[in-house]
Short mmCIF file of C-alpha atoms and ligand atoms in Angstrom, two decimals:
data_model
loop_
_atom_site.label_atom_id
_atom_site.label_comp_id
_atom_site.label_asym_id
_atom_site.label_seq_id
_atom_site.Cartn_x
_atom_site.Cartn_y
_atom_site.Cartn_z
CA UNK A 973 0.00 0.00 0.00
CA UNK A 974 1.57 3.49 -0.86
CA UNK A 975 1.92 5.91 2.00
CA UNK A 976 -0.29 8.06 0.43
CA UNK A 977 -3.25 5.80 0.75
CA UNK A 978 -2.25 4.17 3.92
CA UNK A 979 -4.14 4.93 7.05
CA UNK A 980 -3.09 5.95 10.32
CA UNK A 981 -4.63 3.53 12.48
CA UNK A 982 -3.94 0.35 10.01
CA UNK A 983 -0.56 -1.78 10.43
CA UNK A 984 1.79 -1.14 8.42
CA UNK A 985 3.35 -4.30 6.35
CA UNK A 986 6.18 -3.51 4.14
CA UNK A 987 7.97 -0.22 4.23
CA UNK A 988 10.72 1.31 1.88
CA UNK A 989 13.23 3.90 2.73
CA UNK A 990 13.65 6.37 -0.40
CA UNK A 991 14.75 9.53 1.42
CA UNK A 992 18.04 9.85 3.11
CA UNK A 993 18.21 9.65 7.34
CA UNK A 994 16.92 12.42 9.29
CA UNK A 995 19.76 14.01 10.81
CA UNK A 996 17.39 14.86 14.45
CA UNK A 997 15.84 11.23 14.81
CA UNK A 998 19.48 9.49 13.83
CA UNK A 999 19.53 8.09 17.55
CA UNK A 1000 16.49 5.88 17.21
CA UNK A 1001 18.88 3.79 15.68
CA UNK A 1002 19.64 2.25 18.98
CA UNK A 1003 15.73 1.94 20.04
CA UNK A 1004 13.78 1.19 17.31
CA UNK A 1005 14.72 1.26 13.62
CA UNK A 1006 10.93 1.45 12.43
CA UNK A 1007 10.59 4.43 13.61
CA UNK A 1008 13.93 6.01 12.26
CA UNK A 1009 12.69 5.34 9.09
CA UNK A 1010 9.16 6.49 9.79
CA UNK A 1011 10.94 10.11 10.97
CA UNK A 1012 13.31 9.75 8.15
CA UNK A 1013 10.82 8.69 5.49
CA UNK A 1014 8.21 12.15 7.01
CA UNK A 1015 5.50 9.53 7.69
CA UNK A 1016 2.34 11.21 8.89
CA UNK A 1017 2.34 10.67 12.44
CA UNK A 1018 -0.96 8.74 13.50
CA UNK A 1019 -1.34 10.56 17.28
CA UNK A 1020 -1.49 14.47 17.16
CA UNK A 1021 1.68 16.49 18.90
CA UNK A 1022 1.32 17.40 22.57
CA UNK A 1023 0.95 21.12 23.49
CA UNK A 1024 4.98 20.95 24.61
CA UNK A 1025 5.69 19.67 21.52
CA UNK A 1026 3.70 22.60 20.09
CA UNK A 1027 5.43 25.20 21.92
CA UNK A 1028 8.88 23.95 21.30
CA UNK A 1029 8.40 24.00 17.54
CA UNK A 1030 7.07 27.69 18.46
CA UNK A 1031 10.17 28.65 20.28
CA UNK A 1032 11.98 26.99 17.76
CA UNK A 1033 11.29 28.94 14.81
CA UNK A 1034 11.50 32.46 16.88
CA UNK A 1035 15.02 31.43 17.84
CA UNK A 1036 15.59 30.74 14.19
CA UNK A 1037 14.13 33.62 13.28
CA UNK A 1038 16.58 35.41 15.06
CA UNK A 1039 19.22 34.69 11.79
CA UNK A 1040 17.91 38.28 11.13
CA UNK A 1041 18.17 40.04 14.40
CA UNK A 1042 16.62 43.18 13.11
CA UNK A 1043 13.11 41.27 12.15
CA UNK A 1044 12.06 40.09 15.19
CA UNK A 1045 10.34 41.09 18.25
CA UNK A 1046 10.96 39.19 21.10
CA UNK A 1047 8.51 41.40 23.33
CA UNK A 1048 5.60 40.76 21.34
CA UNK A 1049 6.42 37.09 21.04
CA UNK A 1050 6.91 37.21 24.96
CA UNK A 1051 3.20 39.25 25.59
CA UNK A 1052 1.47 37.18 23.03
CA UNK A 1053 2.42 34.21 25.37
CA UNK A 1054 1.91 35.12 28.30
CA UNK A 1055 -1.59 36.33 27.60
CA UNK A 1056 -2.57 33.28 26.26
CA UNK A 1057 -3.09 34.95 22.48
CA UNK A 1058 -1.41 31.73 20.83
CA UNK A 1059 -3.70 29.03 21.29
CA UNK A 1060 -3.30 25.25 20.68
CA UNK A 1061 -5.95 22.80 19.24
CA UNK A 1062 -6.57 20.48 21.31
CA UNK A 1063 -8.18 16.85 21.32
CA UNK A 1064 -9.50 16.82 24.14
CA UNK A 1065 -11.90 19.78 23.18
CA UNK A 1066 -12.73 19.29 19.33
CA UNK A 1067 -13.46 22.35 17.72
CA UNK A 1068 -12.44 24.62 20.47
CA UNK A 1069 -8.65 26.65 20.26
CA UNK A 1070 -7.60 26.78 23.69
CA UNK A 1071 -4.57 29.20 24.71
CA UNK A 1072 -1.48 27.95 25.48
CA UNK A 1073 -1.36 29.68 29.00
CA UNK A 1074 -4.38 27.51 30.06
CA UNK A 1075 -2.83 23.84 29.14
CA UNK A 1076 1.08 24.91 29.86
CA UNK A 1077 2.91 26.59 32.74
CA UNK A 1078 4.31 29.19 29.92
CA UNK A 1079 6.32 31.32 32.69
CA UNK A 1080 8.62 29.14 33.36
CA UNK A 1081 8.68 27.62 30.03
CA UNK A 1082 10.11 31.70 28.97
CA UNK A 1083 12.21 31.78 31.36
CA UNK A 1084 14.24 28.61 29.72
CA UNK A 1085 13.95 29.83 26.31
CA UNK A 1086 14.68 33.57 27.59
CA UNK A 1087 18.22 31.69 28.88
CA UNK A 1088 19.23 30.20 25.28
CA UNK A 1089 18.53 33.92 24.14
CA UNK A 1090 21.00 35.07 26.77
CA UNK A 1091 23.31 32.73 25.64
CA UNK A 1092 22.75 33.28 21.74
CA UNK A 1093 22.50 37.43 22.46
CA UNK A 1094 26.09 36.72 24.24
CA UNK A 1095 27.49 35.37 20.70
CA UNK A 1096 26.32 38.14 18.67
CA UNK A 1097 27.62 41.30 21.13
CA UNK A 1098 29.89 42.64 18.94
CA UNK A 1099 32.55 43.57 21.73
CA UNK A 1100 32.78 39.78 22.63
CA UNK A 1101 33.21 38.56 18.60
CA UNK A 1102 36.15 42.06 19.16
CA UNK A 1103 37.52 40.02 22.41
CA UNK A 1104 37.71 36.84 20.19
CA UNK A 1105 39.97 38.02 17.73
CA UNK A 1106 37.41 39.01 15.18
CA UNK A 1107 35.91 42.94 14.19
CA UNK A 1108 32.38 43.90 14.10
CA UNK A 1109 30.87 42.46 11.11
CA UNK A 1110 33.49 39.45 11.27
CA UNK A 1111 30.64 37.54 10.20
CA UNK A 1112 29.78 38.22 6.54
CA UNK A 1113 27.05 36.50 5.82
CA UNK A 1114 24.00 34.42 7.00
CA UNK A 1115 24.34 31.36 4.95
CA UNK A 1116 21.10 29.98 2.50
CA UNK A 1117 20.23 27.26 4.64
CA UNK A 1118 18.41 25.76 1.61
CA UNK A 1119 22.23 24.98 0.29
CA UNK A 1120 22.69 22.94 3.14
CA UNK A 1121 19.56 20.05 3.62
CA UNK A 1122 20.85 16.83 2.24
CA UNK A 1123 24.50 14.95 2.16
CA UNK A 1124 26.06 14.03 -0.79
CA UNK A 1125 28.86 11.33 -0.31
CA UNK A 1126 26.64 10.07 3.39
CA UNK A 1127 22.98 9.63 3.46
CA UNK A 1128 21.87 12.51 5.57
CA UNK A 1129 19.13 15.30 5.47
CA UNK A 1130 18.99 18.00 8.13
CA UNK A 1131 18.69 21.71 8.54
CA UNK A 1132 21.04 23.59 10.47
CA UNK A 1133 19.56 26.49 12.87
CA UNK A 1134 22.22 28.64 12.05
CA UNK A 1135 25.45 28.58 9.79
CA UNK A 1136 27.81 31.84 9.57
CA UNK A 1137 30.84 31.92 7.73
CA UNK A 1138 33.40 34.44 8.93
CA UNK A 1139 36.01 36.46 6.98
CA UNK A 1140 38.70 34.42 7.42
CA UNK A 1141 36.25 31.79 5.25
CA UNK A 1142 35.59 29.67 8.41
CA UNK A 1143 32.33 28.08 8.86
CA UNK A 1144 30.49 27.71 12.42
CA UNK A 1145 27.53 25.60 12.58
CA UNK A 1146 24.76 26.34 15.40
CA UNK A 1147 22.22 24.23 17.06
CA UNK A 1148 19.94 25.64 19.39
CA UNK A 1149 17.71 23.06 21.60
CA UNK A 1150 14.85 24.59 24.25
CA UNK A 1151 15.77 21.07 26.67
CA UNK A 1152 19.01 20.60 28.76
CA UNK A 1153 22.08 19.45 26.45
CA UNK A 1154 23.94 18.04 28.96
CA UNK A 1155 23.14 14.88 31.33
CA UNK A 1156 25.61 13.63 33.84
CA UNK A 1157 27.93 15.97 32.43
CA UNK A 1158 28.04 14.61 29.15
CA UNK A 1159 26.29 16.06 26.04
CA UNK A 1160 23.54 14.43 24.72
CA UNK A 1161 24.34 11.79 22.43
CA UNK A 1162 20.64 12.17 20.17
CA UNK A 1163 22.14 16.17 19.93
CA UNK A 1164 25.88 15.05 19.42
CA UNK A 1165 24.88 12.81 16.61
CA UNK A 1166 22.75 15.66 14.75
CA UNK A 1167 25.21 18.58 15.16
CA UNK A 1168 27.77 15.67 13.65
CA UNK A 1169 25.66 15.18 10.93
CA UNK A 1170 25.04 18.80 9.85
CA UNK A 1171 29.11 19.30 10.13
CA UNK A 1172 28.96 16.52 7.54
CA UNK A 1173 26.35 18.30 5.37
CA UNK A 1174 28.00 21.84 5.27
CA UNK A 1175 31.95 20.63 5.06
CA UNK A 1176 30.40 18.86 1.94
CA UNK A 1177 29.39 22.30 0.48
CA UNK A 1178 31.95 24.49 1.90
CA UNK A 1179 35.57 23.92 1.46
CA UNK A 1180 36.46 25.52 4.95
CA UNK A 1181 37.20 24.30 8.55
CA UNK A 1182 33.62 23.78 10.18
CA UNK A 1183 33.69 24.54 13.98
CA UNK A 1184 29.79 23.36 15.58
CA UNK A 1185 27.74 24.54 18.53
CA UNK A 1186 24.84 23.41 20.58
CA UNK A 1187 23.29 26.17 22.61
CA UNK A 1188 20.87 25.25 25.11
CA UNK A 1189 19.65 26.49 28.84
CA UNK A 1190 22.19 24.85 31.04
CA UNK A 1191 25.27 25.87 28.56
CA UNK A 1192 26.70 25.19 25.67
CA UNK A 1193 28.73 22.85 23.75
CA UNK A 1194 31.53 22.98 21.05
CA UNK A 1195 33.51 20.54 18.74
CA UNK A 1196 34.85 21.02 15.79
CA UNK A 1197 34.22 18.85 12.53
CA UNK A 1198 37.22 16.72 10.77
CA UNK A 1199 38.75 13.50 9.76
CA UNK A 1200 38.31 11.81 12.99
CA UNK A 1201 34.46 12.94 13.53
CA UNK A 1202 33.89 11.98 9.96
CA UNK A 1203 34.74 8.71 9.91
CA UNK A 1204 32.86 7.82 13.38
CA UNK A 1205 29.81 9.15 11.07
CA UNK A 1206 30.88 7.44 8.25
CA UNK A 1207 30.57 3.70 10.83
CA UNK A 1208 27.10 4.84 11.59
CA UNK A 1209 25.78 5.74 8.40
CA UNK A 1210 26.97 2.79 6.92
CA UNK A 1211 25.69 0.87 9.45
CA UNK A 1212 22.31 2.49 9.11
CA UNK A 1213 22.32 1.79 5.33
CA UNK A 1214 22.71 -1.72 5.96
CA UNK A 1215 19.74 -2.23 8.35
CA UNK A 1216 17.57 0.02 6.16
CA UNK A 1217 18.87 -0.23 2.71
CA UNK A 1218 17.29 2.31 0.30
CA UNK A 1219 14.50 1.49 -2.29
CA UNK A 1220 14.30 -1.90 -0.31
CA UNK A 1221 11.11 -3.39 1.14
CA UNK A 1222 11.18 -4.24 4.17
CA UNK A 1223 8.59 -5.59 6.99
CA UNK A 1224 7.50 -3.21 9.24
CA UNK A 1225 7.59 -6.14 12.24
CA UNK A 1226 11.28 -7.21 11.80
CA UNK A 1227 12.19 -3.40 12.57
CA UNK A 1228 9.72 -2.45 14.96
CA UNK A 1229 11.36 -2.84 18.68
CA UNK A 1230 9.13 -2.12 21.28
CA UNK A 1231 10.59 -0.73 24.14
CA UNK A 1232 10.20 2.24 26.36
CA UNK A 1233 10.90 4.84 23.18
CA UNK A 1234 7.47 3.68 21.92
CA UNK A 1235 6.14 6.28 24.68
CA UNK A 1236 6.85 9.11 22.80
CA UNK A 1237 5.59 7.83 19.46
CA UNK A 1238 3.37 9.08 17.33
CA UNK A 1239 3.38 6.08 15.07
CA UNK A 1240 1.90 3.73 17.83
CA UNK A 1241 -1.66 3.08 16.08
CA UNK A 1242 -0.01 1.47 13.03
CA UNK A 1243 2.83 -0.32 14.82
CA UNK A 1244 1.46 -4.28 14.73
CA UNK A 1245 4.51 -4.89 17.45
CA UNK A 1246 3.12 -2.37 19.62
CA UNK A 1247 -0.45 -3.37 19.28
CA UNK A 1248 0.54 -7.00 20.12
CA UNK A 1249 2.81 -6.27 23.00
CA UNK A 1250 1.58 -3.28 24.69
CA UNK A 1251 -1.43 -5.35 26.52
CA UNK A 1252 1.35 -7.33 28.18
CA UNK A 1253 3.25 -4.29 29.13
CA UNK A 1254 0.21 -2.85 30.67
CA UNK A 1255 0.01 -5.61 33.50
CA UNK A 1256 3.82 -6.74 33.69
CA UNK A 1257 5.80 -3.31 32.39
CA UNK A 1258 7.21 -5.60 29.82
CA UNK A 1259 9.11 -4.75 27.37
CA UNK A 1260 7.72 -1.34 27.90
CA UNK A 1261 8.32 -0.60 31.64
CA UNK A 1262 6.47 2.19 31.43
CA UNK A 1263 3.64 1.83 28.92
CA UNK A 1264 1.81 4.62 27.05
CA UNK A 1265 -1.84 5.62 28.36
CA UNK A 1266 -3.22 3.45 25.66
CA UNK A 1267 -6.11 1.19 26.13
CA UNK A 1268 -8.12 -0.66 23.75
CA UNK A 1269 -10.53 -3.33 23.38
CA UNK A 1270 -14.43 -3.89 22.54
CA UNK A 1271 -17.07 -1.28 23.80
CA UNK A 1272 -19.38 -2.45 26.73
CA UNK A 1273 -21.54 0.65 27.37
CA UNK A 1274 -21.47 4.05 26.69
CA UNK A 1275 -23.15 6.63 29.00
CA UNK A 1276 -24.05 10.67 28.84
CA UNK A 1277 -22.49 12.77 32.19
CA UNK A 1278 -24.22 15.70 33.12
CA UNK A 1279 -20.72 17.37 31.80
CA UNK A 1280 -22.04 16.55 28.03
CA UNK A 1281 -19.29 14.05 27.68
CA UNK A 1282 -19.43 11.15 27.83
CA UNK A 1283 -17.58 8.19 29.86
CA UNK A 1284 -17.10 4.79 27.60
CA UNK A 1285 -16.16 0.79 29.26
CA UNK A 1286 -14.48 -1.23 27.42
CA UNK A 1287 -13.14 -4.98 27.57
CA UNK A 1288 -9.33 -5.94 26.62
CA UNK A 1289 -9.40 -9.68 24.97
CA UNK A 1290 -6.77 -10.35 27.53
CA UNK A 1291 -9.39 -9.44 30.23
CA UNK A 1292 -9.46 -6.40 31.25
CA UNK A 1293 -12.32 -3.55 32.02
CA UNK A 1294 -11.53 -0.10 31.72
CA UNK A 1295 -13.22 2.91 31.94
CA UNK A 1296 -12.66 6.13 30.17
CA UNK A 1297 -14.43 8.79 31.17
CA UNK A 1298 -14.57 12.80 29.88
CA UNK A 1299 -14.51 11.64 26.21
CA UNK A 1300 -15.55 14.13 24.05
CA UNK A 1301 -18.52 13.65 21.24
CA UNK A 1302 -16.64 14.60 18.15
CA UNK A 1303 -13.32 12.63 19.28
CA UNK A 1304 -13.68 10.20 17.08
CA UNK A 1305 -14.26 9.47 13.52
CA UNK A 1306 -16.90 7.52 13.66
CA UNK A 1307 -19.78 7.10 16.61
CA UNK A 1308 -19.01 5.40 19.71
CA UNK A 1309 -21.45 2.32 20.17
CA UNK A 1310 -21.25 -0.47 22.69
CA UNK A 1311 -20.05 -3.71 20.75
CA UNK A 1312 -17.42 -1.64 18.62
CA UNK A 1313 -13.79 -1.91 18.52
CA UNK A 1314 -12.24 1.41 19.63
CA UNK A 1315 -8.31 2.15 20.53
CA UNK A 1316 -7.94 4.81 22.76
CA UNK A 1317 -4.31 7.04 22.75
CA UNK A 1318 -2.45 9.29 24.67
CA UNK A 1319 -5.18 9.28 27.89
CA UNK A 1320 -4.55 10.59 31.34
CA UNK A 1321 -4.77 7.76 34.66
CA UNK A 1322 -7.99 8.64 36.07
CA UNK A 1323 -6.33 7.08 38.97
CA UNK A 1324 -3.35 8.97 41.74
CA UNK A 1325 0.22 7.01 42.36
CA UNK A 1326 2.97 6.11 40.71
CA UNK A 1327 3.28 2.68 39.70
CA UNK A 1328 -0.24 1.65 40.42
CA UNK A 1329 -1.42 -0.36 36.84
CA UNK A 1330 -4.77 2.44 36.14
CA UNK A 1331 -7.40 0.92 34.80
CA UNK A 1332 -9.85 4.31 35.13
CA UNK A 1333 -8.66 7.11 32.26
CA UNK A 1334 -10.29 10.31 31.37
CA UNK A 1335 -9.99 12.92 28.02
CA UNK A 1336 -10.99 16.14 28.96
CA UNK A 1337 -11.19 17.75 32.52
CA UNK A 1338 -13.70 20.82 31.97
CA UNK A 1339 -12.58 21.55 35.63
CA UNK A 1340 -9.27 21.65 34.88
CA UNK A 1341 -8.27 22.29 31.45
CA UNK A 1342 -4.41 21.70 31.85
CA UNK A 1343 -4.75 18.64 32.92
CA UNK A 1344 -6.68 17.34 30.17
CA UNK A 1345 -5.47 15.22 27.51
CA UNK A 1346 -4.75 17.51 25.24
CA UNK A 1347 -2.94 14.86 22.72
CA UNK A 1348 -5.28 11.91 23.00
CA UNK A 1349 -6.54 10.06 19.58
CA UNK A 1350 -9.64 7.65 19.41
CA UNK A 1351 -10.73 5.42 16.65
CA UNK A 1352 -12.94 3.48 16.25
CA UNK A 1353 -13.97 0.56 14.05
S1 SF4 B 1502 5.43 2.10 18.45
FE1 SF4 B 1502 7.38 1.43 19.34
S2 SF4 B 1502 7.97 -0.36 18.13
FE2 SF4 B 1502 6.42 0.76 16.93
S3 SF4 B 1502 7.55 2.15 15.58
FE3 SF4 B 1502 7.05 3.30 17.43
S4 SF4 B 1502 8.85 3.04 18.77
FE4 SF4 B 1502 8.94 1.43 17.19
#
């Protein structure tokens, strides 16, 4: 079945990989190779992003908008925030645009991004590029990033945030992440691996010595890019390319390894490995020790609450009753009858405690928006 015609909910069976790796989701590698390819290959995800992942792409693009220092205006950015202007659709109320400041602690969420800007305004003071050897204006021009998205002898695609080439022809290369970079005082390896991979892409283009950065709120990190950090890419790549060779099909359930990364992905309702092992995980944290809020099974009863949602119970075949409760009308894409199939993703535990196994859920909290489940996906069948 072509990608184009696939659905989002059904298994996937063979898959091919005709675009080279994503330079950002290179790690997965080591977790599960399914998904690298699903990143790599721009797959559209099956489970809708998560307000955080909303606001990082947000703060994202103002910090690469900030290429042009001139054209930007932090201030407004900052007010539009924090008075809720941007707002985020949200699953858990169909239809409705709620604002950010009511489903994220924003404050403190500025206050991180208002360090990177610290750290990136600290780079661009001209009096510290004068302490560093260089003269105001050192840097002559902001690079077309468009020159620099795919590899040409490796197999690599990736954008760098920021690329300036100085006067003496050198060529920095700039990463800037809204999370911590470091972790037990070691950069992140996910991070190292992509600013690696966009030395590789540039020093293709640009016959120059390529120095790269990682900016992020608890400091920043610097390497430069030659023969020895090329050939430890050039072992991974190659590695890569034999486990996913291009134009090659392959089956989706000899890549998939389910594992604790399949929390965080949003390819979960089409993963047949998932489906097949996540019931398992959900009563002995195995191989997932700790398993996505995802329950599914075959509709028992659906009732009305006062609230106008409405609260479902479902059986598991493996025996369990669940109940999910706050479930909005128009969640699904088709009605929500008792004797139906229906795969619930990305719930909340109804239920307080850590480690407790939940077996109560809920969608949408009209008392308390934030804590709603903001990302959740239900279909039904
Ligand atoms: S759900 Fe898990 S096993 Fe399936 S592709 Fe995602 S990470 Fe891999």
């Amino acid at each position: 079945m072509s990608r184009e015609a696939h659905k989002p909910w059904e298994p996937w069976g063979t898959v091919r990989r005709e675009r080279p790796f994503s330079a950002s989701h290179l790690h997965l590698f080591h977790t599960c190779v399914l998904r690298l390819l699903f990143e790599s290959e721009r797959f559209r995800p099956a489970l809708p992003p998560s307000p955080v992942a909303l606001l990082g792409t947000a703060i994202h693009e103002f910090l690469e908008s900030q290429r042009k220092p001139t054209d930007h205006d932090w201030s407004e950015l900052t007010a539009q925030l924090l008075d809720g202007r941007i707002a985020v659709r949200s699953s858990a109320f169909p239809g409705t645009a709620i604002a950010f400041a009511d489903v994220l602690p924003v404050r403190s969420l500025l206050r991180r991004v208002g360090r990177i800007k610290a750290r990136w305004r600290a780079r661009s003071n001209p009096s510290l590029h004068h302490a560093m050897g260089a003269r105001r204006g050192a840097i002559r021009s902001r690079v077309v990033l468009e020159k620099f998205r795919t590899g040409r002898t490796m197999a690599l695609r990736g954008k760098p945030d920021r690329v300036e080439i100085t006067e003496t022809g050198a060529v920095e290369v700039t990463e800037f992440k809204s999370g911590r970079i470091f972790r037990e005082g070691r950069v992140e390896p996910s991070y190292l691996l992509q600013l690696l991979s966009y030395g590789e892409i540039v020093s293709e283009t640009e016959d120059a010595d390529v120095s790269l950065r990682l900016v992020g709120p608890d400091g920043e990190y610097r390497t430069d890019y030659g023969a020895t950090q090329r050939t430890q890419l050039q072992g991974f790549v190659s590695g890569l390319e034999r486990t996913l060779p291009a134009g090659a099909d392959l089956l989706a359930e000899h890549l998939a390894t389910p594992g604790d990364g399949c929390r965080n992905c949003a390819f979960r309702p089409g993963c047949s490995r998932y489906l097949a092992s996540a019931p398992t995980a959900w009563r002995e944290r195995q191989p997932i020790s700790t398993p996505p809020m995802d329950r599914w099974g075959t509709i028992q009863s659906v009732h009305d609450d006062p609230s106008g949602l409405r609260r479902i119970y479902l059986t598991n075949p493996t025996g369990g009753l669940y109940c999910v409760r706050g479930v909005p009308r128009a969640v699904s894409d088709r009605p929500l009858e008792a004797g139906k199939a229906v795969w619930f993703f990305n719930l909340r535990a109804g239920e307080p405690g850590a480690g407790r196994i939940p077996i109560n859920f809920y969608i949408a909290d009209v008392n308390s928006p934030r804590d709603s489940a903001h990302a959740a996906a239900v279909y039904v069948r």
